[in-house]
Coordinates of C-alpha atoms in Angstrom, one line a residue:
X934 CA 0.0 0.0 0.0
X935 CA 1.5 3.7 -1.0
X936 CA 2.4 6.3 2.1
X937 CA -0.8 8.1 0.7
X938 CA -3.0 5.4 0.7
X939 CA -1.7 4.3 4.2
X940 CA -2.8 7.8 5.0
X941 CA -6.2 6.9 3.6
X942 CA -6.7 4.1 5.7
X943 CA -5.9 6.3 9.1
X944 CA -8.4 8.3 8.5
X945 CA -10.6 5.3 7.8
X946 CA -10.1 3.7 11.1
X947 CA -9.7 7.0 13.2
X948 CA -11.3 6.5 16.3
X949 CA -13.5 9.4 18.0
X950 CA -10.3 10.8 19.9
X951 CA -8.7 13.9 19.3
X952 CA -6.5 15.6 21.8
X953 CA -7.5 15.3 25.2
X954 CA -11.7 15.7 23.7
X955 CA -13.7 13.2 21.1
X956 CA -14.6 13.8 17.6
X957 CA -15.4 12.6 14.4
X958 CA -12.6 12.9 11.8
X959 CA -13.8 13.3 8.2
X960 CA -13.1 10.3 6.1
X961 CA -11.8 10.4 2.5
X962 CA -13.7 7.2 1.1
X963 CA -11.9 6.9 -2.3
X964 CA -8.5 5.8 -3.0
X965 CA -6.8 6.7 -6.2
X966 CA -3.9 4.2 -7.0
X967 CA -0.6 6.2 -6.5
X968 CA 1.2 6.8 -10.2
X969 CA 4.5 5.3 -10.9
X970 CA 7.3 8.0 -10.0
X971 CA 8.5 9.7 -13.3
X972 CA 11.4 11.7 -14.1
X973 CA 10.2 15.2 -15.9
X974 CA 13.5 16.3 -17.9
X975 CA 13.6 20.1 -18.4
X976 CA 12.1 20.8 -21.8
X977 CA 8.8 19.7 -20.1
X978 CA 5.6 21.9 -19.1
X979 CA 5.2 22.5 -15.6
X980 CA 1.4 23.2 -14.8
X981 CA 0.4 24.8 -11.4
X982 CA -3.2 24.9 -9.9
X983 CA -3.2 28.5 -8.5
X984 CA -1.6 31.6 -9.6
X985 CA -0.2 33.8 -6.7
X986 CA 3.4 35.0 -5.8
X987 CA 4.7 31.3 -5.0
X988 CA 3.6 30.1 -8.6
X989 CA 5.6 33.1 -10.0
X990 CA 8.6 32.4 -7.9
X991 CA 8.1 28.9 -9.1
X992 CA 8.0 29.8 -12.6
X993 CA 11.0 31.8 -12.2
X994 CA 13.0 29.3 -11.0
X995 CA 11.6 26.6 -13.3
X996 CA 12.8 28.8 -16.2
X997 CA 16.4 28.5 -15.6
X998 CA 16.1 25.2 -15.0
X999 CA 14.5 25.1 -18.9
X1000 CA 10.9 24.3 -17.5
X1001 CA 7.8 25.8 -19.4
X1002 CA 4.7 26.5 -16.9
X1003 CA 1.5 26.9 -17.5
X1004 CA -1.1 28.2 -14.6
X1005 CA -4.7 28.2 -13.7
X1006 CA -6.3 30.9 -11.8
X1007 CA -9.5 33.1 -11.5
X1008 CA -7.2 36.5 -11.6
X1009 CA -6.5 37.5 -15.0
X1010 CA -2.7 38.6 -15.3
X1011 CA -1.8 37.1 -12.2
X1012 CA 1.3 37.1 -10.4
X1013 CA 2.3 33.8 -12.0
X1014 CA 0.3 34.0 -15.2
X1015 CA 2.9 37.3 -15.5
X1016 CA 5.5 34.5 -16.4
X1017 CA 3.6 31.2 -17.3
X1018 CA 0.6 30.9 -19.7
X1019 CA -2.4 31.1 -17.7
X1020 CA -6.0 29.4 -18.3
X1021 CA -8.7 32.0 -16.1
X1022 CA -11.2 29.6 -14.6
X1023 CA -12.2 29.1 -11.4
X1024 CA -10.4 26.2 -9.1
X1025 CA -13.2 24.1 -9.3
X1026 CA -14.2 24.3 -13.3
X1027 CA -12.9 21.2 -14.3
X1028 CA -12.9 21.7 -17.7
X1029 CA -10.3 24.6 -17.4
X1030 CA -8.6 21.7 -15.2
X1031 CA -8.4 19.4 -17.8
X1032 CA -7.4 22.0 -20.5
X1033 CA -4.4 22.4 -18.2
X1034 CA -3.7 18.3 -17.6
X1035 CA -3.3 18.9 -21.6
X1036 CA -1.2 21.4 -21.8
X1037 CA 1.3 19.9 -19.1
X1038 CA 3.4 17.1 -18.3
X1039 CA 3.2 17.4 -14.7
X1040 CA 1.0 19.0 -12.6
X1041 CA 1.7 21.2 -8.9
X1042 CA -0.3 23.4 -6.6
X1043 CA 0.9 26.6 -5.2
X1044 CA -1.5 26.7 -2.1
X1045 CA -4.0 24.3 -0.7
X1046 CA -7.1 25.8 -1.0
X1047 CA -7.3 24.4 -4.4
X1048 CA -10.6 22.4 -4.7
X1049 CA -9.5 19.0 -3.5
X1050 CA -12.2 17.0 -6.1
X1051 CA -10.7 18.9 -8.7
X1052 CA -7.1 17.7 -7.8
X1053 CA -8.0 14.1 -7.6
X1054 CA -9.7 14.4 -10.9
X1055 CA -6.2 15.8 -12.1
X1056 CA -4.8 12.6 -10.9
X1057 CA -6.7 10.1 -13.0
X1058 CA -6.2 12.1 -15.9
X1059 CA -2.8 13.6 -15.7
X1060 CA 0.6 13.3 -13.6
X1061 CA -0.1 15.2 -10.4
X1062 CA 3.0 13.3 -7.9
X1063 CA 2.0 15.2 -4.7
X1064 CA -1.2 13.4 -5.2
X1065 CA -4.9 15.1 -3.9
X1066 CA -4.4 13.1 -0.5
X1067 CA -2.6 15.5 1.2
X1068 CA -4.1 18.0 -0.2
X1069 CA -7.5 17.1 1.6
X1070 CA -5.7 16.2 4.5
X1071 CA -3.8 19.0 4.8
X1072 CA -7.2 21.6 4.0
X1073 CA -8.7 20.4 6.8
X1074 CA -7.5 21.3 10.5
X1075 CA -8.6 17.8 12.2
X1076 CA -7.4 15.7 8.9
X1077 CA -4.5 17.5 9.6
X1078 CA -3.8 17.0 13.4
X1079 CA -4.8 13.4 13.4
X1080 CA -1.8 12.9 10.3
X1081 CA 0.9 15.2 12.4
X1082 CA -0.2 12.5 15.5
X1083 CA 0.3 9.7 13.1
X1084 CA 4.0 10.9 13.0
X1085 CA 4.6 10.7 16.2
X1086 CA 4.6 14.3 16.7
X1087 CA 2.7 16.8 19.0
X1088 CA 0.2 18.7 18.4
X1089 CA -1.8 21.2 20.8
X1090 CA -4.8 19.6 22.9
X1091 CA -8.2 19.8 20.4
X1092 CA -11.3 19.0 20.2
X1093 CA -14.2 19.3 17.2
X1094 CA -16.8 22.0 18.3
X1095 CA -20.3 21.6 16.8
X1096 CA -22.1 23.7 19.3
X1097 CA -22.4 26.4 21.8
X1098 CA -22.2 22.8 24.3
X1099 CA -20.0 21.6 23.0
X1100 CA -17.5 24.9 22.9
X1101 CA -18.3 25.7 26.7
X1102 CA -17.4 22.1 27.7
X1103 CA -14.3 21.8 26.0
X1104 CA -13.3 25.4 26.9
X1105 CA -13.8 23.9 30.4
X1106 CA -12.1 20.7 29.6
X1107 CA -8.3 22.2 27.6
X1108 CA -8.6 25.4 30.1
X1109 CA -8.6 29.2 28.5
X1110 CA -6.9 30.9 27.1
X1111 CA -8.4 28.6 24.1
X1112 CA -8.2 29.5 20.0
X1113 CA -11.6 28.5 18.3
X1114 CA -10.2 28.2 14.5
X1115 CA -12.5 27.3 11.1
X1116 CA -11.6 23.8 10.3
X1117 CA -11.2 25.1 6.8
X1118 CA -9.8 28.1 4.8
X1119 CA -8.2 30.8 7.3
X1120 CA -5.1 32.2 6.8
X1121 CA -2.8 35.0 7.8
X1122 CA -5.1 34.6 11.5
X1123 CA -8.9 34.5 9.8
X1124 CA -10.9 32.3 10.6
X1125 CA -9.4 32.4 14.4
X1126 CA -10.6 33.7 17.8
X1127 CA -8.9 33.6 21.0
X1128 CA -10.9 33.2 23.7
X1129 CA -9.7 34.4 27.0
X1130 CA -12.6 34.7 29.2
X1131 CA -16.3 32.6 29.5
X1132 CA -18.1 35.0 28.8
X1133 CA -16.4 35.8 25.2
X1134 CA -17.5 31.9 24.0
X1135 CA -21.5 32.8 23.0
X1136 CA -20.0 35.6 20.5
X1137 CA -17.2 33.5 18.9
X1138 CA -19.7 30.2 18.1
X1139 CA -22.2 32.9 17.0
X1140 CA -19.3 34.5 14.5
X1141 CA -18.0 31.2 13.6
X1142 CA -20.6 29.6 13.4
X1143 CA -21.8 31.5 10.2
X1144 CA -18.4 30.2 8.6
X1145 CA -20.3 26.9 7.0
X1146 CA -17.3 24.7 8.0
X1147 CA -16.2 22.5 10.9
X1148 CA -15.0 24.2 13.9
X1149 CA -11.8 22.9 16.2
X1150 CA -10.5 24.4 19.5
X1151 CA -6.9 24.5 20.4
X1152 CA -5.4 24.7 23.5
X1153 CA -3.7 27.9 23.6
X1154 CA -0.1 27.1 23.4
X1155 CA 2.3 29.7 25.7
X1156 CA 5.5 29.5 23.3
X1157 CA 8.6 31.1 23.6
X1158 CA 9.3 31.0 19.7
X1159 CA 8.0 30.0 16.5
X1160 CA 10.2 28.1 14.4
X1161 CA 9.2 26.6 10.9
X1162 CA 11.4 23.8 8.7
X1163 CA 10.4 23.3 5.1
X1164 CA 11.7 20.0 3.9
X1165 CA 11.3 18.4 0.7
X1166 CA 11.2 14.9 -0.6
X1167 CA 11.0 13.6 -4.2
X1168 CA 9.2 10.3 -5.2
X1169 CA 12.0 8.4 -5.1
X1170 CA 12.0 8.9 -1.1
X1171 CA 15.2 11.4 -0.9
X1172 CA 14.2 13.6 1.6
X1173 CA 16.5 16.9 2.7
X1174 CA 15.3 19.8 4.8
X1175 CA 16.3 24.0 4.8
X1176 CA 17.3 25.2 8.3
X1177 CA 14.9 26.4 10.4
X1178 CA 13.7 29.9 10.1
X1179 CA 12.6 31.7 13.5
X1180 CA 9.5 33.8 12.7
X1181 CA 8.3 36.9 14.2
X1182 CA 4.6 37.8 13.2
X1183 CA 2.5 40.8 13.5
X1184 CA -1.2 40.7 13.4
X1185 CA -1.0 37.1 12.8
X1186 CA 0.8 37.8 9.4
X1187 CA 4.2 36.9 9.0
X1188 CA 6.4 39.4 9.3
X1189 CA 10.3 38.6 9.6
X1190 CA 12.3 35.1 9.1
X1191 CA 15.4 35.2 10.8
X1192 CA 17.7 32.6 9.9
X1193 CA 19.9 30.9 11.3
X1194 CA 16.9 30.9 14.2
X1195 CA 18.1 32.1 17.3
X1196 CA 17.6 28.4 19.1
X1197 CA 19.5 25.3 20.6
X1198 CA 21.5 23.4 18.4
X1199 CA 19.2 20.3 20.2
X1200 CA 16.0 22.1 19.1
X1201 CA 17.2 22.8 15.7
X1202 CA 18.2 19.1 15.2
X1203 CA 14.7 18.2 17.1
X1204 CA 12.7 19.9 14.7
X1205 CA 14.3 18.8 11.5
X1206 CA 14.1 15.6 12.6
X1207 CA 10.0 16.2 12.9
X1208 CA 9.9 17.4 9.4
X1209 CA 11.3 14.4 8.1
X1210 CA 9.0 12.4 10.0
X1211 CA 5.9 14.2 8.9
X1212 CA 7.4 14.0 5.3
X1213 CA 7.8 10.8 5.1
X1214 CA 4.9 9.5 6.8
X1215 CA 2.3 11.0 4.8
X1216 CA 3.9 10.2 1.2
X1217 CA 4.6 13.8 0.8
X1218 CA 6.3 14.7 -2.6
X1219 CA 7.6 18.2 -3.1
X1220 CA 8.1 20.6 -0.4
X1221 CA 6.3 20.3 3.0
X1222 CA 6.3 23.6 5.3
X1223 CA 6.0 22.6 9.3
X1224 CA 5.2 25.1 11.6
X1225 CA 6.1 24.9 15.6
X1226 CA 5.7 26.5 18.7
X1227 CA 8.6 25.8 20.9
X1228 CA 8.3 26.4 24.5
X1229 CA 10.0 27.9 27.0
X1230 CA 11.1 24.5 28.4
X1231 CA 12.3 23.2 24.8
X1232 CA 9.0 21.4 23.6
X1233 CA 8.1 21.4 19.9
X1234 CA 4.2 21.7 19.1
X1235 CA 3.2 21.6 15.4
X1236 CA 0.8 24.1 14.6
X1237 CA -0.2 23.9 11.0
X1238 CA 2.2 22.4 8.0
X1239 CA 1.5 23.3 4.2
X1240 CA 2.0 21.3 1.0
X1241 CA 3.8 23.5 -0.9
X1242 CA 6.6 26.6 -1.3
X1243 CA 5.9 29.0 1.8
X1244 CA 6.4 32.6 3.2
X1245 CA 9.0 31.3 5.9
X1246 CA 11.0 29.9 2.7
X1247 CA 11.6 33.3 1.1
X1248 CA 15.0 33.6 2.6
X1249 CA 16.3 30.5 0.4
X1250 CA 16.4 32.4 -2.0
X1251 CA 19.5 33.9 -2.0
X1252 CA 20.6 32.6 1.0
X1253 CA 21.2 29.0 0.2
X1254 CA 22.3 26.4 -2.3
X1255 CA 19.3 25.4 -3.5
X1256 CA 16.3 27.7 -3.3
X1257 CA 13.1 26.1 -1.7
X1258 CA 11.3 26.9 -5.2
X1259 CA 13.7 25.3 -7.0
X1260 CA 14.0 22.5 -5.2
X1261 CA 10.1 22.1 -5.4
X1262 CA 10.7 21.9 -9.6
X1263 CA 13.5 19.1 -8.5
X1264 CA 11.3 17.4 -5.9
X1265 CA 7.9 17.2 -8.0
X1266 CA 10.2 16.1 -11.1
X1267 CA 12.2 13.6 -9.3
X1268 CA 15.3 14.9 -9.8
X1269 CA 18.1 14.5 -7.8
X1270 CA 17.1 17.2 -4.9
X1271 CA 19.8 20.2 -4.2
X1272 CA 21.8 21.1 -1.3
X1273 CA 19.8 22.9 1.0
X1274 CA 22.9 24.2 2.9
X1275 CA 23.1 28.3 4.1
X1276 CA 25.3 30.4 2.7
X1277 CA 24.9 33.6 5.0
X1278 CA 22.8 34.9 7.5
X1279 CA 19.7 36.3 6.4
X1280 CA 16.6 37.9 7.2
X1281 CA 13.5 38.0 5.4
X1282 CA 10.7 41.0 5.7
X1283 CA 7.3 41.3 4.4
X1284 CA 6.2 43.8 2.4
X1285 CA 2.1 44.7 2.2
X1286 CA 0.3 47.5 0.7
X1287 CA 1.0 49.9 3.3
X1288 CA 4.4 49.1 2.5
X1289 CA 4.6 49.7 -0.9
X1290 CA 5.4 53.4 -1.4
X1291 CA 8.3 54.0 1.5
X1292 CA 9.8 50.5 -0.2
X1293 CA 9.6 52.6 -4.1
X1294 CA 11.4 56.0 -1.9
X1295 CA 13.6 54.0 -0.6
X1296 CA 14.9 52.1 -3.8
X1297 CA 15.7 55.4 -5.0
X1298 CA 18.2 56.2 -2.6
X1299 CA 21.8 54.8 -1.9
X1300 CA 21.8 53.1 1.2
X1301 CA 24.3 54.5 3.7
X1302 CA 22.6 52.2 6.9
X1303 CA 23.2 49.3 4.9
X1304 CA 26.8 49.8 3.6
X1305 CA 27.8 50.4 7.4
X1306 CA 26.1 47.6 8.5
X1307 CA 27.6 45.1 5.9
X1308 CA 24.4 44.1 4.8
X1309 CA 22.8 43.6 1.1
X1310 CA 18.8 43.8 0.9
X1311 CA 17.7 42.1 -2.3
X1312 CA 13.8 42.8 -3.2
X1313 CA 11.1 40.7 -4.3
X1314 CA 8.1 42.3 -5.5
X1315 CA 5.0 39.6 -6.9
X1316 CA 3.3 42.3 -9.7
X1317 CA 0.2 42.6 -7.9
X1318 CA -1.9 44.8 -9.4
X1319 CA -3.2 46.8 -6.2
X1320 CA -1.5 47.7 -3.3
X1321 CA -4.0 46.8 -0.7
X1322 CA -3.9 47.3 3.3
X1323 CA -2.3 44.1 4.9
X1324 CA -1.9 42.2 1.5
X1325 CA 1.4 40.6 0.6
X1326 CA 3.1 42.6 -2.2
X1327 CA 6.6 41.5 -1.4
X1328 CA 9.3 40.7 0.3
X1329 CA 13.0 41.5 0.8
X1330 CA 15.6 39.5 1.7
X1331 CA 18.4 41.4 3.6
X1332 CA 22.0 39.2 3.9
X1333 CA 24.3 40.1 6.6
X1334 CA 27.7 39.1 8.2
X1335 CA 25.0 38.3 11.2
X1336 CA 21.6 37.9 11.8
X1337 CA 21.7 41.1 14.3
X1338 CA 22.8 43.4 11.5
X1339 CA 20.1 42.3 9.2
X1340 CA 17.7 43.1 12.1
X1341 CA 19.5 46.7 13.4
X1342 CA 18.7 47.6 9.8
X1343 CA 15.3 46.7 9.5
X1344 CA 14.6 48.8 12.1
X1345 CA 16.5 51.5 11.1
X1346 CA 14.4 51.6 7.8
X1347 CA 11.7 53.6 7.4
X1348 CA 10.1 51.2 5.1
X1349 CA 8.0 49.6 8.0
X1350 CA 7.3 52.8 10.2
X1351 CA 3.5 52.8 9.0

């Protein structure tokens, strides 16, 4: 039986236990026979199911490789479809899905809302090696927990919430502070409410409750960092990880990467060591993201992982041997993967909307800060058409002798005084 069918069958016999709480995890009834790994030779059409900034960074790194890409998404002249082909469909129109199996020889996914019955479709019809098994495990935040569990790895005390009951005696069971998340879709903190206090719990099920999806509470984990380590792992079964990237958000969007993370050599090993695990055990084929909370005592909780190239892995870009986006073409290609080994310190910064126009100043200039400091930022920016409040324009990537250079000069610029 494949690692992705094996997955399949976990779900399948799942008892009614999760966390410390019961409930029901969905079960994904249909198995699709895992295809036969194949080696995609550059020359080949790379198609990817979404078209946002990591499908463009994809693209570009695809292209030196000799890759073609080709990209579906609603958005016309989308970030990716700036440097692939794109088809303009919705996610779920499987027609514009299969016009895409046509035009490719292998198909990826750039981020995992992608309709999941649309990806399985994909994989009777075309070459899609990550498979739509992890995809639906990996949408769904009890799928998810029960496969992180399956690894052998922690995970936060949960429990399913289906009522206002059900919330209050759960809240009573895990203890508050308590975070009431969707079970689907959420990102960059949506979909989320901490709840502090009893009295806050009739507002949040009324609020989430209108969300349409299954509801989870976590226990609220007290963390002294949060770490994440993107590892990827080709069909063949190599497997290599990036060092882990200490990450400071604001708002619950991510705001800086600082790498090499500012942790125990023990912790660092600890939690590449997870990421292989998780890697491995759900037949995962590309690049995996796994995000922790480590505590003040040196635990690891996972919070969330994601199938694909993610905001913690911008620094790879120029900070290591292999980027995380090129290795993702290697990985889903089954080619031999790169060294993931870093070159020099780094940080990496978000950019939103707000961010946009003291960036564009600033690029004008010649930066005496940074030339004291020893330090060389190198920008990213995705071609979004519309520089909106809190949305993710780009990124920069500042290299330094030291990760406390890279930082003194972050917050000397003026680019994130908004």
């Amino acid at each position: 039986m494949s690692d992705a069918n094996k997955l399949v069958s976990l779900f399948a016999g799942a008892g009614d236990i999760c966390g410390e709480l019961g409930c029901e995890v969905p079960v994904y009834k249909e198995e699709i026979p895992q295809a036969s790994p194949r080696t995609i030779l550059p020359g080949s059409t790379i198609g990817v199911l979404g078209g946002g900034q990591l499908g463009r960074m994809l693209a570009h790194s695809g292209n030196r490789l000799g890759y073609s890409f080709v990209t579906l998404d609603p958005t016309p002249d989308s970030p990716c479809g700036q440097t692939a082909k794109q088809i303009v469909a919705n996610y779920d129109d499987q027609q514009a899905a299969l016009e895409l199996a046509k035009q490719s020889d292998v198909i990826t996914y750039e981020f995992e809302n992608v309709d999941a019955s649309v990806a399985a479709m994909l994989e009777k019809e075309s070459y899609v090696p990550q498979g739509s098994t992890l995809l639906y495990t990996t949408q769904h935040r009890l799928r998810e927990k029960k496969a992180i569990e399956a690894a052998g790895v922690r995970v936060a005390p949960y429990a399913e919430i289906v009522s206002l009951e059900s919330l209050r005696a759960s809240a009573s069971a895990l203890g508050l502070p308590a975070v009431l998340k969707t079970a689907t879709g959420g990102y960059d903190g949506k979909g989320q409410w901490v709840l502090r206090a009893e009295d806050e719990l009739e507002q949040a099920w009324n609020e989430a409750s209108r969300s349409g999806t299954q509801l989870v509470l976590e226990k609220f984990i007290i963390f002294d960092k949060e770490i994440s380590v993107i590892a990827a792992r080709s069909p063949s079964g190599e497997v290599r990880t990036f060092p882990p990237a200490e990450n400071i958000h604001i708002h619950n969007i991510l705001h800086l990467s600082i790498v090499p993370a500012r942790i125990e050599e023990a912790v660092r090993n600890e939690a590449e060591k997870l990421a292989v695990s998780i890697a491995e055990t759900l037949g995962v084929v590309g690049l995996i993201a796994v995000e922790l909370f480590l505590t003040a005592d040196g635990q690891l909780f996972v919070n969330e992982l994601a199938p694909r190239p993610h905001n913690s892995g911008h620094y790879t870009m120029e900070a290591c041997r292999t980027s995380q986006f090129e290795q993702h073409v290697r990985a889903i290609c089954n080619l031999p993967l790169g060294d993931s080994a870093l070159l020099t310190p780094v940080v990496m910064a978000n950019i939103l909307g707000e961010h946009m126009e003291p960036l564009l100043e600033w690029m004008k200039e010649h930066d005496v800060v940074a030339e004291q400091l020893g330090v060389e930022p190198k920008v990213h920016l995705y071609g979004k058409a519309e520089a909106k409040h809190k949305r993710k324009m780009g990124h920069l990537n500042v290299l330094a002798p030291n990760v406390e250079a890279a930082l003194e000069w972050i917050s000397q610029s003026n680019i994130w005084r908004v």
